[in-house]
Coordinates of C-alpha atoms in Angstrom, one line a residue:
Chain A
M1 CA -12.8 -3.7 -60.0
S2 CA -12.0 -1.0 -62.5
E3 CA -8.5 0.2 -63.3
T4 CA -9.1 3.7 -61.8
S5 CA -10.3 2.5 -58.4
A6 CA -7.3 0.2 -58.1
T7 CA -5.0 3.2 -58.9
A8 CA -6.9 5.4 -56.4
R9 CA -6.5 2.7 -53.8
R10 CA -2.8 2.4 -54.4
F11 CA -2.5 6.2 -54.2
R12 CA -4.4 6.4 -51.0
S13 CA -2.3 3.6 -49.5
G14 CA 0.8 5.5 -50.6
V15 CA -0.4 8.7 -49.0
S16 CA -1.2 6.8 -45.8
H17 CA 2.3 5.4 -45.7
V18 CA 4.0 8.7 -46.2
L19 CA 1.8 10.3 -43.5
L20 CA 2.7 7.5 -41.1
I21 CA 6.4 7.9 -41.8
L22 CA 6.0 11.7 -41.0
V23 CA 4.2 10.8 -37.8
A24 CA 7.0 8.4 -36.9
I25 CA 9.7 11.1 -37.6
L26 CA 7.8 13.6 -35.5
F27 CA 7.6 11.0 -32.7
L28 CA 11.3 10.2 -33.0
G29 CA 12.2 13.9 -32.9
P30 CA 12.8 14.2 -29.2
L31 CA 15.1 11.1 -29.2
V32 CA 17.0 12.3 -32.2
Y33 CA 17.3 15.7 -30.5
A34 CA 18.7 14.0 -27.4
V35 CA 21.3 12.1 -29.4
S36 CA 22.2 15.1 -31.5
T37 CA 22.7 17.3 -28.4
S38 CA 24.7 14.6 -26.7
L39 CA 27.3 14.9 -29.5
K40 CA 27.6 18.7 -29.5
P41 CA 30.2 21.0 -27.9
A42 CA 28.7 22.6 -24.8
D43 CA 28.5 26.1 -26.3
E44 CA 26.5 24.9 -29.3
V45 CA 23.6 23.3 -27.5
F46 CA 21.4 26.4 -27.8
T47 CA 21.6 27.7 -31.4
P48 CA 19.3 30.3 -33.1
T49 CA 18.4 27.7 -35.7
P50 CA 17.9 24.0 -35.1
E51 CA 21.0 22.1 -36.2
L52 CA 21.4 18.3 -36.2
F53 CA 25.2 18.5 -35.8
G54 CA 27.5 20.9 -34.1
S55 CA 30.9 22.0 -35.5
E56 CA 32.3 18.7 -34.4
I57 CA 30.9 15.3 -33.3
R58 CA 32.0 15.1 -29.7
W59 CA 32.0 11.4 -28.7
Q60 CA 34.1 12.6 -25.8
N61 CA 30.9 13.9 -24.1
Y62 CA 29.9 10.3 -23.3
A63 CA 33.2 9.8 -21.5
D64 CA 33.0 13.3 -19.8
A65 CA 29.5 12.5 -18.5
F66 CA 31.1 9.8 -16.3
T67 CA 33.7 12.2 -14.8
F68 CA 31.3 15.1 -14.5
A69 CA 29.1 13.1 -12.2
P70 CA 29.6 9.5 -10.9
F71 CA 27.5 8.0 -13.6
G72 CA 29.6 4.8 -13.5
R73 CA 28.5 4.3 -9.9
Y74 CA 24.9 5.1 -10.7
F75 CA 24.8 2.6 -13.5
L76 CA 26.4 -0.1 -11.3
N77 CA 23.9 0.6 -8.5
S78 CA 20.9 0.5 -10.9
L79 CA 22.2 -2.7 -12.5
F80 CA 22.7 -4.4 -9.1
V81 CA 19.3 -3.3 -7.8
A82 CA 17.5 -4.3 -11.0
V83 CA 19.2 -7.7 -11.3
V84 CA 18.8 -8.7 -7.7
G85 CA 15.3 -7.3 -7.5
T86 CA 14.3 -9.2 -10.6
L87 CA 15.8 -12.4 -9.3
V88 CA 13.8 -12.1 -6.1
V89 CA 10.6 -11.3 -8.0
V90 CA 10.9 -14.2 -10.4
V91 CA 11.8 -16.8 -7.6
A92 CA 9.1 -15.7 -5.2
S93 CA 6.3 -15.3 -7.8
S94 CA 7.0 -18.5 -9.7
M95 CA 6.8 -20.4 -6.4
S96 CA 3.6 -18.9 -5.2
A97 CA 2.1 -19.1 -8.8
Y98 CA 2.9 -22.8 -8.7
A99 CA 1.0 -23.2 -5.4
F100 CA -2.0 -21.3 -6.7
A101 CA -2.1 -23.1 -10.0
R102 CA -1.2 -26.7 -9.0
L103 CA -1.5 -27.4 -5.3
K104 CA -4.8 -28.0 -3.6
F105 CA -5.1 -26.5 -0.1
R106 CA -7.9 -25.0 1.9
G107 CA -8.4 -21.2 1.6
R108 CA -6.7 -21.1 -1.8
E109 CA -9.3 -19.0 -3.5
Q110 CA -9.6 -16.5 -0.7
L111 CA -5.8 -16.2 -0.4
F112 CA -5.6 -15.6 -4.2
V113 CA -8.2 -12.8 -3.9
L114 CA -6.1 -11.3 -1.2
F115 CA -3.1 -11.4 -3.4
L116 CA -5.0 -9.6 -6.2
G117 CA -6.3 -7.1 -3.8
T118 CA -2.8 -5.9 -3.0
L119 CA -2.5 -4.8 -6.6
M120 CA -5.0 -2.1 -5.9
V121 CA -2.7 -0.3 -3.4
P122 CA -0.8 2.5 -5.0
Q123 CA 2.8 3.1 -4.2
E124 CA 2.0 6.5 -2.9
V125 CA 0.0 5.1 0.0
L126 CA 2.9 2.8 0.9
I127 CA 5.8 5.2 0.8
V128 CA 5.2 6.9 4.2
P129 CA 4.8 3.7 6.3
M130 CA 7.5 2.1 4.1
Y131 CA 10.0 4.8 5.0
W132 CA 9.1 4.4 8.7
L133 CA 9.6 0.6 8.4
M134 CA 13.0 1.1 6.7
Q135 CA 13.9 3.5 9.5
S136 CA 12.9 0.9 12.1
L137 CA 14.9 -1.8 10.3
G138 CA 17.9 0.6 10.0
W139 CA 17.7 0.2 6.2
V140 CA 17.5 3.8 5.1
D141 CA 20.1 4.5 2.4
S142 CA 20.8 0.8 1.8
Y143 CA 20.5 -1.6 -1.1
W144 CA 18.0 -3.6 1.0
A145 CA 15.6 -0.7 1.0
L146 CA 16.0 -0.1 -2.7
I147 CA 15.3 -3.8 -3.5
L148 CA 13.1 -5.6 -1.0
P149 CA 10.0 -3.4 -0.5
W150 CA 9.1 -3.7 -4.2
A151 CA 10.3 -7.3 -4.8
F152 CA 7.1 -9.0 -3.6
T153 CA 4.2 -8.1 -5.8
A154 CA 1.2 -10.1 -6.7
F155 CA 1.6 -9.1 -10.4
G156 CA 4.2 -11.8 -11.1
T157 CA 2.2 -14.4 -9.2
F158 CA -0.8 -13.6 -11.3
L159 CA 1.1 -13.6 -14.6
L160 CA 2.8 -16.9 -14.0
R161 CA -0.2 -18.6 -12.5
Q162 CA -2.0 -17.9 -15.8
F163 CA 0.8 -19.8 -17.7
F164 CA 1.0 -22.7 -15.2
L165 CA -2.8 -23.2 -15.6
T166 CA -2.3 -23.9 -19.3
V167 CA 0.2 -26.7 -18.8
P168 CA -1.6 -30.0 -19.2
A169 CA -2.0 -31.8 -15.8
E170 CA -1.0 -35.1 -17.4
L171 CA 2.5 -33.9 -17.8
E172 CA 2.9 -33.4 -14.1
E173 CA 1.0 -36.5 -13.2
A174 CA 3.3 -38.6 -15.3
A175 CA 6.3 -37.1 -13.5
R176 CA 4.7 -37.8 -10.1
V177 CA 4.1 -41.4 -11.0
D178 CA 7.8 -41.5 -11.8
G179 CA 8.5 -40.4 -8.3
C180 CA 8.8 -36.7 -8.7
G181 CA 7.5 -34.6 -5.8
P182 CA 6.0 -31.1 -6.2
F183 CA 9.5 -29.6 -6.0
G184 CA 10.8 -31.9 -8.7
S185 CA 8.0 -31.3 -11.1
F186 CA 8.1 -27.5 -10.3
L187 CA 11.8 -27.3 -11.2
R188 CA 12.0 -29.8 -14.0
I189 CA 8.7 -29.5 -15.7
M190 CA 6.8 -26.3 -14.9
L191 CA 9.7 -23.8 -14.9
P192 CA 11.2 -24.9 -18.2
L193 CA 7.8 -24.8 -19.8
A194 CA 7.1 -21.3 -18.5
R195 CA 10.2 -19.8 -19.9
P196 CA 8.4 -17.3 -22.2
A197 CA 6.3 -16.1 -19.3
I198 CA 9.3 -15.8 -17.1
A199 CA 11.1 -13.8 -19.8
V200 CA 8.2 -11.4 -19.9
L201 CA 8.1 -11.0 -16.2
T202 CA 11.9 -10.6 -16.1
V203 CA 11.8 -7.8 -18.7
F204 CA 8.9 -5.9 -17.1
T205 CA 10.4 -6.2 -13.6
F206 CA 13.9 -5.2 -14.7
I207 CA 12.5 -2.1 -16.5
S208 CA 10.4 -1.0 -13.6
F209 CA 13.4 -1.3 -11.2
W210 CA 15.6 0.4 -13.7
G211 CA 13.3 3.4 -14.2
S212 CA 12.1 3.7 -10.6
F213 CA 12.4 7.2 -9.3
L214 CA 10.1 8.2 -6.4
W215 CA 11.3 5.6 -4.0
P216 CA 15.1 6.1 -4.6
L217 CA 14.5 9.8 -4.3
I218 CA 13.0 9.2 -0.8
I219 CA 15.2 6.4 0.6
V220 CA 18.7 7.4 -0.8
N221 CA 20.5 10.0 1.2
S222 CA 24.1 9.6 -0.1
V223 CA 23.4 9.9 -3.8
E224 CA 27.0 9.7 -4.7
A225 CA 27.3 6.3 -3.1
K226 CA 23.8 4.7 -3.4
G227 CA 22.2 6.7 -6.2
T228 CA 20.5 5.0 -9.2
V229 CA 20.5 6.3 -12.7
P230 CA 17.2 8.2 -12.6
L231 CA 18.3 9.8 -9.3
G232 CA 21.6 10.7 -10.8
L233 CA 20.0 12.4 -13.8
A234 CA 17.5 14.3 -11.6
Q235 CA 20.4 15.7 -9.5
F236 CA 21.2 18.1 -12.3
I237 CA 17.9 19.9 -12.0
G238 CA 18.1 23.3 -10.6
Q239 CA 21.8 23.4 -10.7
Q240 CA 23.3 26.5 -12.3
G241 CA 24.8 26.1 -15.7
T242 CA 23.5 22.6 -16.5
Q243 CA 25.8 20.8 -18.9
W244 CA 23.0 19.8 -21.3
N245 CA 25.3 18.0 -23.7
L246 CA 26.6 15.8 -20.9
M247 CA 23.2 15.4 -19.4
M248 CA 21.8 14.2 -22.8
A249 CA 24.7 11.7 -23.1
A250 CA 23.8 10.3 -19.7
S251 CA 20.1 10.2 -20.6
V252 CA 20.8 8.4 -23.9
L253 CA 22.9 5.9 -22.0
A254 CA 20.1 5.4 -19.5
M255 CA 17.8 4.5 -22.3
V256 CA 20.1 2.0 -24.1
P257 CA 19.4 -1.1 -22.0
T258 CA 15.7 -0.8 -22.2
V259 CA 15.6 0.1 -25.8
L260 CA 17.7 -3.0 -26.5
L261 CA 15.3 -5.2 -24.5
V262 CA 12.3 -3.8 -26.3
V263 CA 13.8 -4.4 -29.7
L264 CA 15.1 -7.9 -28.9
L265 CA 12.1 -9.2 -27.1
Q266 CA 9.3 -7.4 -29.0
K267 CA 7.3 -10.5 -29.7
H268 CA 7.4 -11.7 -26.1
L269 CA 6.5 -8.3 -24.9
V270 CA 3.4 -8.0 -27.1
R271 CA 2.3 -11.4 -26.0
G272 CA 3.0 -10.6 -22.3
L273 CA 1.0 -7.5 -22.6
L274 CA -2.0 -9.4 -23.9
V275 CA -1.8 -12.1 -21.3
T276 CA -1.4 -9.7 -18.4
G277 CA -2.6 -6.4 -19.5
L278 CA -0.1 -4.8 -17.3
G279 CA 3.1 -3.0 -17.9
G280 CA 5.2 -2.7 -14.8
R281 CA 4.6 0.0 -12.2
Chain B
M1 CA -1.3 -17.0 9.3
T2 CA -0.5 -19.9 7.0
A3 CA -2.7 -21.3 4.5
T4 CA -2.1 -24.8 5.4
D5 CA -3.0 -25.2 9.1
T6 CA -6.6 -26.2 8.4
T7 CA -5.8 -28.7 5.6
E8 CA -3.8 -31.0 8.0
A9 CA -5.6 -33.7 9.8
P10 CA -5.2 -33.2 13.5
P11 CA -2.3 -35.1 15.0
G12 CA -3.1 -38.6 16.0
V13 CA -6.0 -38.9 13.6
P14 CA -5.3 -42.0 11.4
P15 CA -5.1 -41.3 7.7
D16 CA -8.1 -43.4 6.9
R17 CA -10.3 -41.3 9.1
A18 CA -9.1 -38.1 7.3
R19 CA -9.9 -39.8 4.1
R20 CA -13.3 -40.7 5.3
A21 CA -13.8 -37.1 6.2
G22 CA -13.6 -36.4 2.4
R23 CA -10.0 -35.3 2.0
P24 CA -7.8 -37.3 -0.3
P25 CA -4.2 -37.8 1.0
A26 CA -2.8 -35.8 -1.9
L27 CA -4.6 -32.7 -0.6
R28 CA -3.1 -33.1 2.8
R29 CA 0.3 -33.5 1.4
D30 CA -0.2 -30.6 -1.0
G31 CA -1.1 -28.3 1.9
R32 CA 2.2 -28.8 3.5
Y33 CA 4.1 -28.1 0.2
A34 CA 1.9 -25.1 -0.5
S35 CA 3.0 -23.4 2.7
V36 CA 6.6 -23.7 1.6
F37 CA 5.9 -22.5 -2.0
L38 CA 3.8 -19.6 -0.6
A39 CA 6.1 -18.5 2.2
P40 CA 8.3 -16.0 0.4
S41 CA 5.5 -14.1 -1.4
L42 CA 3.1 -14.2 1.5
G43 CA 5.8 -13.0 3.9
G44 CA 6.9 -10.3 1.6
L45 CA 3.4 -9.1 0.8
A46 CA 2.4 -9.1 4.4
L47 CA 5.5 -7.1 5.5
F48 CA 5.8 -4.8 2.6
T49 CA 2.2 -4.3 1.4
L50 CA -0.5 -5.4 3.9
F51 CA 1.1 -4.1 7.0
P52 CA 2.1 -0.7 5.5
T53 CA -1.4 -0.2 4.0
A54 CA -2.9 -0.5 7.4
M55 CA 0.0 1.5 9.0
A56 CA -0.6 4.4 6.5
L57 CA -4.1 4.8 7.9
G58 CA -2.7 4.8 11.4
I59 CA 0.1 7.3 10.7
S60 CA -2.4 9.6 9.0
L61 CA -4.2 10.0 12.3
F62 CA -1.1 11.3 14.0
D63 CA 1.1 14.3 14.1
W64 CA 4.1 12.2 13.0
P65 CA 7.3 14.1 12.6
V66 CA 10.3 12.2 11.1
F67 CA 12.1 12.8 14.4
G68 CA 10.6 13.7 17.7
E69 CA 7.4 13.0 19.5
R70 CA 4.2 11.7 17.9
K71 CA 0.8 12.9 18.9
F72 CA -2.6 11.5 18.2
L73 CA -4.7 13.9 16.2
G74 CA -7.7 11.9 15.1
I75 CA -9.0 13.2 11.7
E76 CA -7.3 16.6 12.2
N77 CA -4.8 15.9 9.3
Y78 CA -7.7 15.3 7.0
T79 CA -9.6 18.5 8.0
Q80 CA -6.3 20.4 7.7
L81 CA -5.9 19.0 4.1
L82 CA -9.4 20.1 3.1
S83 CA -8.8 23.6 4.4
D84 CA -5.3 23.9 2.9
P85 CA -5.6 26.0 -0.3
V86 CA -2.4 24.4 -1.6
F87 CA -3.9 20.9 -1.3
R88 CA -7.1 22.0 -3.0
R89 CA -5.1 23.5 -5.8
V90 CA -3.0 20.3 -6.0
V91 CA -6.1 18.1 -6.4
L92 CA -7.4 20.5 -9.0
N93 CA -4.1 20.4 -10.9
T94 CA -4.1 16.6 -10.8
T95 CA -7.7 16.4 -12.0
L96 CA -6.9 18.8 -14.8
F97 CA -4.0 16.6 -15.9
V98 CA -6.2 13.6 -15.9
V99 CA -9.0 15.3 -17.8
L100 CA -6.6 16.4 -20.5
Y101 CA -4.3 13.4 -20.6
V102 CA -6.6 10.4 -20.5
P103 CA -9.0 11.3 -23.4
L104 CA -6.0 12.5 -25.6
N105 CA -4.1 9.4 -24.8
V106 CA -7.0 7.2 -25.8
V107 CA -7.7 9.2 -29.0
V108 CA -4.1 9.2 -30.1
S109 CA -3.5 5.5 -29.3
L110 CA -6.8 4.3 -30.7
G111 CA -6.5 6.5 -33.8
L112 CA -3.0 5.3 -34.6
A113 CA -3.8 1.7 -33.9
T114 CA -6.8 1.9 -36.3
W115 CA -4.7 3.6 -38.9
L116 CA -2.0 1.0 -38.6
G117 CA -4.3 -1.8 -39.8
P118 CA -3.2 -5.1 -41.2
K119 CA -2.7 -3.6 -44.7
I120 CA 0.1 -1.3 -43.6
K121 CA 3.5 -2.5 -44.3
G122 CA 6.1 -2.4 -41.5
R123 CA 3.5 -2.2 -38.7
Q124 CA 5.6 -4.3 -36.4
A125 CA 8.4 -1.6 -36.6
F126 CA 5.9 1.1 -35.8
R127 CA 4.7 -0.9 -32.8
V128 CA 8.2 -1.2 -31.4
L129 CA 9.0 2.4 -32.1
F130 CA 6.0 3.8 -30.2
F131 CA 6.7 1.4 -27.4
I132 CA 10.2 2.6 -26.7
P133 CA 9.4 5.7 -24.5
V134 CA 7.1 3.6 -22.4
M135 CA 9.9 1.4 -21.4
T136 CA 12.8 3.9 -21.2
P137 CA 13.3 5.5 -17.7
M138 CA 10.7 8.3 -17.2
V139 CA 13.4 10.6 -15.8
A140 CA 15.5 10.3 -18.9
N141 CA 12.5 11.0 -21.1
V142 CA 11.5 14.0 -19.1
M143 CA 15.1 15.4 -19.2
V144 CA 15.0 15.3 -23.0
W145 CA 11.7 17.2 -23.0
R146 CA 13.0 19.7 -20.5
L147 CA 15.7 20.6 -22.9
L148 CA 13.2 20.7 -25.8
F149 CA 10.9 23.1 -23.9
Q150 CA 13.8 25.3 -22.7
P151 CA 14.1 28.9 -24.0
G152 CA 16.5 28.4 -26.9
G153 CA 15.6 24.7 -27.1
L154 CA 14.4 22.9 -30.2
L155 CA 10.8 24.2 -30.0
D156 CA 11.8 27.8 -29.4
S157 CA 14.5 27.9 -32.1
G158 CA 12.4 26.0 -34.5
L159 CA 9.4 28.3 -34.2
Q160 CA 11.7 31.3 -34.5
S161 CA 13.7 30.3 -37.5
W162 CA 10.8 28.5 -39.4
F163 CA 7.9 30.7 -38.6
G164 CA 9.5 33.8 -37.2
I165 CA 7.5 33.7 -34.0
N166 CA 8.7 33.7 -30.4
A167 CA 7.8 30.6 -28.5
P168 CA 6.1 31.0 -25.2
N169 CA 8.2 30.1 -22.1
F170 CA 6.6 26.7 -22.0
L171 CA 7.7 25.7 -18.5
G172 CA 7.8 29.1 -16.9
S173 CA 4.3 30.3 -17.8
S174 CA 1.2 29.2 -15.8
D175 CA -0.8 29.0 -19.1
W176 CA 1.6 26.7 -20.8
A177 CA 3.2 24.6 -18.1
M178 CA 0.3 22.1 -17.7
P179 CA -0.3 21.7 -21.5
A180 CA 3.5 21.1 -21.9
I181 CA 3.4 18.4 -19.2
V182 CA 0.4 16.8 -20.8
A183 CA 2.1 16.8 -24.3
M184 CA 5.3 15.3 -22.9
S185 CA 3.2 12.6 -21.0
I186 CA 1.3 11.6 -24.1
W187 CA 4.4 11.3 -26.1
Q188 CA 6.0 9.0 -23.5
G189 CA 2.9 7.0 -22.6
F190 CA 0.5 6.4 -25.5
G191 CA 2.5 3.5 -26.9
Y192 CA 1.2 1.3 -24.2
N193 CA -2.4 1.7 -25.0
F194 CA -1.5 1.7 -28.7
L195 CA -0.2 -1.9 -28.3
V196 CA -3.2 -2.9 -26.4
F197 CA -5.6 -1.5 -29.0
S198 CA -3.5 -2.9 -31.9
A199 CA -3.8 -6.4 -30.4
A200 CA -7.6 -5.9 -29.9
L201 CA -8.1 -4.7 -33.4
D202 CA -6.2 -7.7 -34.8
Q203 CA -8.9 -9.9 -33.3
V204 CA -11.7 -8.3 -35.3
P205 CA -12.4 -10.7 -38.2
Q206 CA -11.6 -9.2 -41.6
S207 CA -14.5 -11.2 -43.1
Q208 CA -17.1 -9.3 -41.0
L209 CA -15.6 -5.9 -42.0
E210 CA -15.6 -6.9 -45.7
S211 CA -19.2 -8.2 -45.6
A212 CA -20.2 -4.9 -43.9
Q213 CA -18.4 -3.1 -46.7
I214 CA -20.3 -5.1 -49.4
D215 CA -23.5 -4.2 -47.6
G216 CA -22.6 -0.6 -48.2
A217 CA -21.2 0.5 -44.8
G218 CA -18.7 3.3 -44.9
P219 CA -15.5 3.4 -42.9
F220 CA -17.2 5.2 -40.0
Q221 CA -20.2 2.9 -39.9
R222 CA -17.8 -0.2 -40.1
F223 CA -15.9 1.2 -37.1
R224 CA -19.0 2.0 -35.1
Y225 CA -21.0 -1.2 -35.7
V226 CA -18.4 -3.9 -36.3
T227 CA -15.1 -2.8 -34.7
W228 CA -16.3 -0.8 -31.7
P229 CA -18.4 -3.6 -30.0
M230 CA -15.5 -6.0 -30.3
I231 CA -12.9 -3.7 -28.7
T232 CA -14.9 -2.3 -25.8
P233 CA -13.4 -4.7 -23.3
S234 CA -9.9 -3.4 -24.3
L235 CA -11.1 0.1 -24.2
F236 CA -12.5 -0.4 -20.7
F237 CA -9.3 -2.0 -19.5
A238 CA -7.1 0.7 -21.1
T239 CA -9.1 3.7 -19.8
T240 CA -9.3 2.3 -16.3
M241 CA -5.6 1.6 -16.1
T242 CA -4.7 5.0 -17.6
L243 CA -7.0 6.8 -15.2
I244 CA -5.4 5.0 -12.2
T245 CA -1.8 5.7 -13.3
S246 CA -2.5 9.3 -14.4
F247 CA -3.7 10.3 -10.9
Q248 CA -0.3 9.2 -9.7
V249 CA 1.6 11.6 -12.0
F250 CA 4.8 12.7 -10.4
A251 CA 8.1 12.6 -12.3
Q252 CA 6.9 14.8 -15.2
P253 CA 5.9 17.9 -13.2
F254 CA 8.6 17.3 -10.6
I255 CA 11.4 17.5 -13.2
L256 CA 9.8 19.8 -15.8
T257 CA 8.5 22.5 -13.6
Q258 CA 9.1 21.5 -9.9
G259 CA 5.3 22.1 -9.6
G260 CA 5.6 25.7 -10.8
P261 CA 5.2 28.4 -11.6
G262 CA 3.9 28.8 -8.1
V263 CA 2.0 25.7 -7.4
S264 CA 0.2 25.7 -10.7
T265 CA 1.5 22.2 -11.8
Q266 CA 2.0 20.6 -8.4
T267 CA 0.3 17.2 -8.2
I268 CA -1.0 15.1 -5.3
V269 CA 2.0 12.8 -5.3
M270 CA 4.3 15.9 -5.3
Y271 CA 2.3 17.2 -2.3
V272 CA 2.8 13.8 -0.5
Y273 CA 6.5 14.0 -1.2
N274 CA 6.8 17.6 -0.1
Q275 CA 4.9 17.2 3.1
G276 CA 6.8 14.0 4.0
W277 CA 10.3 14.8 2.9
Q278 CA 10.6 18.5 2.7
F279 CA 8.4 19.6 5.6
L280 CA 8.9 16.2 7.5
S281 CA 5.3 15.9 8.3
M282 CA 4.6 12.2 7.8
G283 CA 1.1 12.3 9.2
L284 CA -0.1 14.9 6.7
A285 CA 1.8 13.1 3.9
S286 CA 0.1 9.8 4.8
A287 CA -3.3 11.5 4.9
A288 CA -2.8 13.0 1.5
G289 CA -1.7 9.5 0.2
W290 CA -4.9 8.0 1.6
V291 CA -7.0 10.7 -0.1
L292 CA -5.3 9.8 -3.4
F293 CA -6.0 6.1 -2.7
V294 CA -9.7 6.9 -2.0
I295 CA -9.9 8.9 -5.2
I296 CA -8.4 6.1 -7.2
M297 CA -10.7 3.5 -5.6
G298 CA -13.7 5.7 -6.3
I299 CA -12.8 6.3 -9.9
T300 CA -12.2 2.6 -10.4
A301 CA -15.6 1.7 -8.8
I302 CA -17.4 4.2 -11.0
Q303 CA -15.6 2.7 -14.1
F304 CA -16.7 -0.8 -13.1
V305 CA -20.3 0.3 -12.5
G306 CA -20.4 2.3 -15.7
Q307 CA -19.0 -0.5 -17.8
R308 CA -22.3 -2.3 -17.9
K309 CA -23.7 0.4 -20.1
W310 CA -21.1 0.3 -22.8
V311 CA -18.7 -2.7 -22.5
N312 CA -19.7 -5.7 -24.6
Y313 CA -18.4 -9.1 -23.4
D314 CA -20.7 -11.2 -25.6
V315 CA -19.1 -10.9 -29.0

């Protein structure tokens, strides 16, 4: 390899890196703009020339967002719905996944196909009858309605079954010889081994509950009491004199939990994506 | 229905006869446990997915107001949909969104994933970065872009002060509203396929690429004849999923334009929402939901039939 071609290669690689960094900056633009706006005084949101900072850095906007609209309430509601929803999803899917991966019973394959078939049904087909069902149960405008309808999905069953199938059968057989029943080996052997898979499912489920919009829009009547974060944000649309700086503060806060999850669990997420090929709803 | 009924020996049949019938005792015991393990999921899916799916078809055959008397209509809701110019426009808008969004998403995500090959430093950081908007709440993302597109927003003021040109009213113009929605959607969504493609590209053996290079294959030929055949399964998977989800587009037009100007950016899901919860006509909303379901099933079926021609599972 000659000296010049090595230099040329290094040059090309350098240009490539610089271009990539430019792409990344462009990509980050909207997020930087959101943070920048969230720290500006209200009358400096729209300026003739783009400016990163206003005349002052108003951290106060973040506090004001919580008094301007009941965002504290929205955050608590979202947190409650997402945590309880995720818990139900993880418990129900790990149990059924264990049955499909480890227990032998007649009709297992057919039942599993039925489970997978439910993945095909889009939410939009379900919302009308689901609303009617919630009305019949008296659950409109309740936490039940926000959580339960979407807490039983075949996605989690599918994901965890894949993991349970990779656990060597000998481990469980040894436990059974030692007097462990299916419940014992499920709790003491399979669940601890499946921790990475459960982490992936937890994150995806939490995020899909946290960001869910269409269903809360339909089922929540008293936004001030039962509203979730996306619903609270959307409330501002169409209102006169939108307080964009406060809105952006609230939007940025709404992103914080999920951004943290992505950054902290990046390795698990990539692996989870590969295993499942799905990313929430 | 439980999965276990049939695996039990009938009462009174001694265990040895059940065994002679070809079923080991563990299987019979497993069946009983299986019903316990399956009960929550099976009950939940039956109540909240299977039953509503069938119910949706039923409701779509009725004049079904939220309050008041229901009347059986047969397929009248469907014929009404087909003759409704708004619904036709809505199907057209959704199709336009899909036709613009899906290829652009694939080109951007595959292009960046190829660019960010193993020789690029800090690729893990780029991966995380591009994935952030996929996971942050859609409504928060759309809010940011609504401000961005606003007259006087970053795009407008940027174009004016740097290039001296007036920006179009992105969200208020029927020419610009749909491209604006597509642009926003690509920003928020391409990171997902980007990750899928990155992972697929990592599986392509470097040795094969290098030997192709030694044989004189240029970058394009290397991509076409070495990389492409190995990533077609991922491409198939990603395009199918992206097609399905993009037909369900809702939050972006709902918050950016409210379907406007006029109905120029209203989508099928917005139509379902409006019919059901603005005009309180559940029958029509349900019929529109089923039309969407049928479109999605049709597209998926076409994808699966078409894959034989271009997806390569042998490598």
